[in-house]
Amino acid sequence: MNMSLTKKSLLAGALALCVCATSAFAGGKTLKVGDTLPDFSTFQLEGKLPADFKGKVILLDFWASWCGPCKESFPVMEDLHKKYGEKGFVILAVNVDETSEAMKDFLKEHKASFTIVHDKSKKLVGTANISSMPTSFMLDKEGKIAAVHKGFHGKDTIKQYEAEIEKLLSTEVAKK
Amino acid sequence: MKKKLLLLSGCAGVLLLSGCANVKPWERSTLADYTMRADRDPLTISLSEHMWFSREAASGGRGVGGGGCGCN
């Protein structure tokens, strides 16, 4: 058991490499189905939030102006907003661009009537710790995550969105 | 002296390795820029491919991970 100094140093180096690699590439905790998001007003989001989210089915979507699939998802979200907006469905699109100017430039070309806020501090997206862009969370009437959508995959995602929205809108909230 | 040198190199290794960083998906705006794309100029690509093929008698195998939007 009498290890030479060189061997000890090599072992320590290998250990340090493992520790560093683990800490650098560790994903951290990601929100999953069944989790509840904290109050949106605590995240210092830039933009006006709807007065009351209670009892609403919410699509929380993280997007950026530089993200191609996000551009594809915008007309789809606009359609969903028009189709289900009056039935108790709300879209909260959270922009994660570095500057709000980039977001505004994008919105000049891609008009949207649903709620859009800018997460300048990256607190909300950091809490959600999403693993790809875009990522959206479908929240039920009680504010619990009912589904997580990683990326936007055209017709497949649209089908899933519609099925989830219709199911969640028809679900009664248990009275407490 | 040798011990100190080893200790110092070990410390330097830890400091250098801790510089590794994981770019989060929402931090990839610069990587998503058009200028970061390896295939942004088709003519340059075809010329490089031709030179590579002529010199090495091999083709393909282009492209590495890291750049781009990383979306979907």
Short mmCIF file of C-alpha atoms in Angstrom, two decimals:
data_model
loop_
_atom_site.label_atom_id
_atom_site.label_comp_id
_atom_site.label_asym_id
_atom_site.label_seq_id
_atom_site.Cartn_x
_atom_site.Cartn_y
_atom_site.Cartn_z
CA MET A 1 0.00 0.00 0.00
CA ASN A 2 3.01 2.27 -0.28
CA MET A 3 1.97 4.35 -3.24
CA SER A 4 4.55 6.54 -4.86
CA LEU A 5 4.05 10.29 -4.93
CA THR A 6 3.63 10.27 -8.71
CA LYS A 7 0.87 7.65 -8.49
CA LYS A 8 -0.85 9.63 -5.73
CA SER A 9 -0.69 12.79 -7.82
CA LEU A 10 -2.07 11.00 -10.85
CA LEU A 11 -4.91 9.58 -8.77
CA ALA A 12 -5.67 13.02 -7.31
CA GLY A 13 -5.62 14.51 -10.80
CA ALA A 14 -8.01 11.89 -12.13
CA LEU A 15 -10.31 12.48 -9.17
CA ALA A 16 -10.23 16.25 -9.73
CA LEU A 17 -11.04 15.68 -13.40
CA CYS A 18 -14.05 13.56 -12.47
CA VAL A 19 -15.29 16.14 -9.94
CA CYS A 20 -14.84 19.01 -12.37
CA ALA A 21 -16.47 17.15 -15.24
CA THR A 22 -19.41 16.17 -13.06
CA SER A 23 -19.95 19.69 -11.77
CA ALA A 24 -19.56 21.22 -15.23
CA PHE A 25 -21.98 18.93 -16.98
CA ALA A 26 -24.44 18.24 -14.18
CA GLY A 27 -27.94 19.03 -15.45
CA GLY A 28 -29.45 20.08 -12.14
CA LYS A 29 -33.08 19.60 -11.18
CA THR A 30 -35.56 19.88 -14.02
CA LEU A 31 -39.28 20.43 -13.55
CA LYS A 32 -41.33 17.34 -14.26
CA VAL A 33 -44.92 16.19 -14.49
CA GLY A 34 -46.68 16.64 -11.13
CA ASP A 35 -44.49 19.54 -9.98
CA THR A 36 -46.01 22.90 -9.16
CA LEU A 37 -44.42 26.15 -10.29
CA PRO A 38 -44.02 28.95 -7.77
CA ASP A 39 -46.01 32.17 -8.23
CA PHE A 40 -45.00 33.78 -11.55
CA SER A 41 -44.93 37.22 -9.95
CA THR A 42 -41.88 36.23 -7.91
CA PHE A 43 -39.64 35.91 -11.01
CA GLN A 44 -39.35 39.61 -11.93
CA LEU A 45 -40.65 39.04 -15.43
CA GLU A 46 -40.75 42.04 -17.77
CA GLY A 47 -44.22 42.46 -19.21
CA LYS A 48 -47.77 42.32 -18.00
CA LEU A 49 -49.01 39.05 -16.52
CA PRO A 50 -52.72 38.19 -16.63
CA ALA A 51 -54.46 39.22 -13.42
CA ASP A 52 -55.50 35.75 -12.41
CA PHE A 53 -54.22 32.34 -13.46
CA LYS A 54 -56.39 30.45 -10.99
CA GLY A 55 -58.54 27.75 -12.51
CA LYS A 56 -56.98 28.21 -15.95
CA VAL A 57 -55.16 25.69 -18.11
CA ILE A 58 -51.79 27.27 -18.88
CA LEU A 59 -49.24 26.63 -21.60
CA LEU A 60 -45.95 27.95 -20.29
CA ASP A 61 -43.63 28.20 -23.27
CA PHE A 62 -39.95 29.15 -23.22
CA TRP A 63 -38.76 30.66 -26.49
CA ALA A 64 -36.09 32.86 -28.05
CA SER A 65 -35.82 34.92 -31.23
CA TRP A 66 -32.78 32.91 -32.42
CA CYS A 67 -34.55 29.55 -32.07
CA GLY A 68 -35.94 28.18 -35.36
CA PRO A 69 -38.58 25.81 -33.96
CA CYS A 70 -39.83 28.64 -31.72
CA LYS A 71 -40.68 30.61 -34.87
CA GLU A 72 -42.65 27.61 -36.17
CA SER A 73 -44.53 27.31 -32.90
CA PHE A 74 -45.74 30.92 -32.84
CA PRO A 75 -48.57 30.65 -35.42
CA VAL A 76 -49.65 27.41 -33.74
CA MET A 77 -49.84 29.04 -30.32
CA GLU A 78 -51.75 31.95 -31.84
CA ASP A 79 -54.31 29.50 -33.26
CA LEU A 80 -54.60 27.67 -29.93
CA HIS A 81 -55.09 30.98 -28.13
CA LYS A 82 -57.90 31.95 -30.49
CA LYS A 83 -59.50 28.50 -30.33
CA TYR A 84 -59.38 27.88 -26.58
CA GLY A 85 -58.75 31.33 -25.06
CA GLU A 86 -62.36 31.93 -24.12
CA LYS A 87 -62.72 28.45 -22.64
CA GLY A 88 -60.15 29.04 -19.91
CA PHE A 89 -56.87 28.39 -21.68
CA VAL A 90 -53.97 30.81 -21.26
CA ILE A 91 -50.60 30.94 -23.03
CA LEU A 92 -47.67 32.45 -21.19
CA ALA A 93 -44.76 32.73 -23.60
CA VAL A 94 -41.54 33.46 -21.74
CA ASN A 95 -38.79 34.99 -23.85
CA VAL A 96 -35.23 34.19 -22.84
CA ASP A 97 -33.33 36.49 -25.22
CA GLU A 98 -30.40 38.44 -23.86
CA THR A 99 -32.12 41.73 -24.64
CA SER A 100 -35.77 42.72 -24.86
CA GLU A 101 -34.93 44.50 -28.16
CA ALA A 102 -34.27 41.13 -29.83
CA MET A 103 -37.67 39.95 -28.59
CA LYS A 104 -39.40 43.12 -29.84
CA ASP A 105 -37.79 42.81 -33.28
CA PHE A 106 -39.03 39.21 -33.49
CA LEU A 107 -42.54 40.21 -32.45
CA LYS A 108 -42.71 42.85 -35.18
CA GLU A 109 -42.56 40.02 -37.73
CA HIS A 110 -44.43 37.40 -35.74
CA LYS A 111 -47.56 38.98 -34.34
CA ALA A 112 -49.07 37.34 -31.27
CA SER A 113 -52.09 38.18 -29.16
CA PHE A 114 -51.25 35.89 -26.23
CA THR A 115 -49.22 36.92 -23.18
CA ILE A 116 -45.51 37.38 -23.75
CA VAL A 117 -43.03 38.29 -21.04
CA HIS A 118 -39.26 38.66 -20.98
CA ASP A 119 -37.28 36.70 -18.40
CA LYS A 120 -34.36 39.11 -18.23
CA SER A 121 -32.99 37.75 -14.96
CA LYS A 122 -33.35 34.15 -16.26
CA LYS A 123 -34.82 33.20 -12.89
CA LEU A 124 -37.88 31.44 -14.25
CA VAL A 125 -36.03 29.54 -16.98
CA GLY A 126 -33.33 28.71 -14.42
CA THR A 127 -35.97 27.28 -12.11
CA ALA A 128 -37.53 25.29 -14.93
CA ASN A 129 -34.00 24.26 -16.01
CA ILE A 130 -35.17 23.28 -19.47
CA SER A 131 -33.03 20.91 -21.49
CA SER A 132 -33.87 22.12 -24.99
CA MET A 133 -35.31 25.09 -26.85
CA PRO A 134 -38.22 25.51 -27.07
CA THR A 135 -39.69 23.73 -24.07
CA SER A 136 -43.28 24.09 -22.95
CA PHE A 137 -45.14 23.00 -19.84
CA MET A 138 -48.86 22.32 -19.87
CA LEU A 139 -50.26 23.23 -16.46
CA ASP A 140 -53.61 21.99 -15.23
CA LYS A 141 -56.25 24.10 -13.47
CA GLU A 142 -54.51 23.58 -10.14
CA GLY A 143 -51.17 24.81 -11.49
CA LYS A 144 -49.56 21.39 -11.61
CA ILE A 145 -47.48 20.34 -14.60
CA ALA A 146 -49.57 17.90 -16.65
CA ALA A 147 -47.16 17.53 -19.58
CA VAL A 148 -43.72 18.64 -20.72
CA HIS A 149 -42.93 19.24 -24.40
CA LYS A 150 -39.28 19.31 -25.37
CA GLY A 151 -38.83 21.03 -28.70
CA PHE A 152 -41.54 21.70 -31.26
CA HIS A 153 -42.25 18.90 -33.72
CA GLY A 154 -44.96 20.33 -35.96
CA LYS A 155 -48.13 18.28 -36.33
CA ASP A 156 -47.18 15.82 -33.59
CA THR A 157 -46.84 18.59 -31.02
CA ILE A 158 -50.05 20.30 -32.22
CA LYS A 159 -51.99 17.03 -31.79
CA GLN A 160 -50.58 16.57 -28.29
CA TYR A 161 -51.35 20.18 -27.34
CA GLU A 162 -54.96 19.94 -28.48
CA ALA A 163 -55.58 16.60 -26.78
CA GLU A 164 -54.08 17.87 -23.51
CA ILE A 165 -55.92 21.20 -23.59
CA GLU A 166 -59.29 19.55 -24.24
CA LYS A 167 -58.72 16.97 -21.53
CA LEU A 168 -57.56 19.50 -18.95
CA LEU A 169 -60.32 22.01 -19.74
CA SER A 170 -62.94 19.31 -19.22
CA THR A 171 -61.45 18.24 -15.89
CA GLU A 172 -63.23 19.62 -12.84
CA VAL A 173 -61.09 21.02 -10.06
CA ALA A 174 -61.69 19.30 -6.73
CA LYS A 175 -63.19 21.74 -4.22
CA LYS A 176 -61.09 22.18 -1.09
CA MET B 1 11.03 20.46 -4.33
CA LYS B 2 9.50 17.64 -6.36
CA LYS B 3 6.57 17.45 -3.96
CA LYS B 4 5.92 21.17 -4.27
CA LEU B 5 6.08 20.99 -8.04
CA LEU B 6 3.59 18.13 -8.12
CA LEU B 7 1.30 19.94 -5.71
CA LEU B 8 1.47 23.10 -7.78
CA SER B 9 0.75 21.24 -11.01
CA GLY B 10 -2.15 19.48 -9.29
CA CYS B 11 -3.60 22.80 -8.13
CA ALA B 12 -3.12 24.31 -11.60
CA GLY B 13 -4.89 21.30 -13.10
CA VAL B 14 -7.88 21.71 -10.79
CA LEU B 15 -8.08 25.45 -11.52
CA LEU B 16 -7.85 24.94 -15.26
CA LEU B 17 -10.34 22.07 -15.33
CA SER B 18 -12.87 24.01 -13.28
CA GLY B 19 -13.01 26.42 -16.23
CA CYS B 20 -15.23 23.90 -18.06
CA ALA B 21 -18.74 25.23 -18.37
CA ASN B 22 -22.02 23.80 -19.50
CA VAL B 23 -23.87 26.19 -21.83
CA LYS B 24 -27.55 26.06 -20.96
CA PRO B 25 -30.04 25.75 -23.84
CA TRP B 26 -31.30 29.30 -23.27
CA GLU B 27 -27.75 30.70 -23.45
CA ARG B 28 -27.07 29.61 -27.02
CA SER B 29 -27.93 32.82 -28.85
CA THR B 30 -24.32 33.40 -29.94
CA LEU B 31 -23.88 29.76 -30.93
CA ALA B 32 -27.11 29.98 -32.93
CA ASP B 33 -25.76 32.89 -34.97
CA TYR B 34 -25.39 32.27 -38.70
CA THR B 35 -21.66 33.05 -38.58
CA MET B 36 -21.17 30.13 -36.17
CA ARG B 37 -22.39 27.62 -38.72
CA ALA B 38 -19.70 25.43 -40.22
CA ASP B 39 -21.70 25.07 -43.44
CA ARG B 40 -22.49 28.74 -44.00
CA ASP B 41 -20.48 28.95 -47.25
CA PRO B 42 -21.17 26.04 -49.68
CA LEU B 43 -18.32 27.07 -52.04
CA THR B 44 -15.71 27.03 -49.26
CA ILE B 45 -17.02 23.68 -48.10
CA SER B 46 -16.76 22.13 -51.57
CA LEU B 47 -13.22 23.50 -52.04
CA SER B 48 -12.07 22.20 -48.66
CA GLU B 49 -13.71 18.86 -49.39
CA HIS B 50 -11.88 18.68 -52.74
CA MET B 51 -8.52 19.50 -51.14
CA TRP B 52 -9.13 17.01 -48.35
CA PHE B 53 -10.06 14.29 -50.81
CA SER B 54 -7.05 14.98 -53.08
CA ARG B 55 -4.58 15.02 -50.23
CA GLU B 56 -5.90 12.25 -48.02
CA ALA B 57 -7.80 10.07 -50.49
CA ALA B 58 -10.69 10.26 -48.10
CA SER B 59 -13.87 12.26 -47.95
CA GLY B 60 -16.72 12.92 -45.58
CA GLY B 61 -16.57 12.94 -41.82
CA ARG B 62 -17.17 16.66 -41.66
CA GLY B 63 -19.04 18.37 -38.91
CA VAL B 64 -18.66 18.40 -35.18
CA GLY B 65 -21.04 19.07 -32.35
CA GLY B 66 -20.98 22.25 -30.35
CA GLY B 67 -22.11 25.05 -32.62
CA GLY B 68 -25.62 25.97 -33.62
CA CYS B 69 -28.88 26.50 -31.88
CA GLY B 70 -29.10 23.03 -30.37
CA CYS B 71 -32.86 23.35 -30.65
CA ASN B 72 -35.42 20.54 -30.64
#
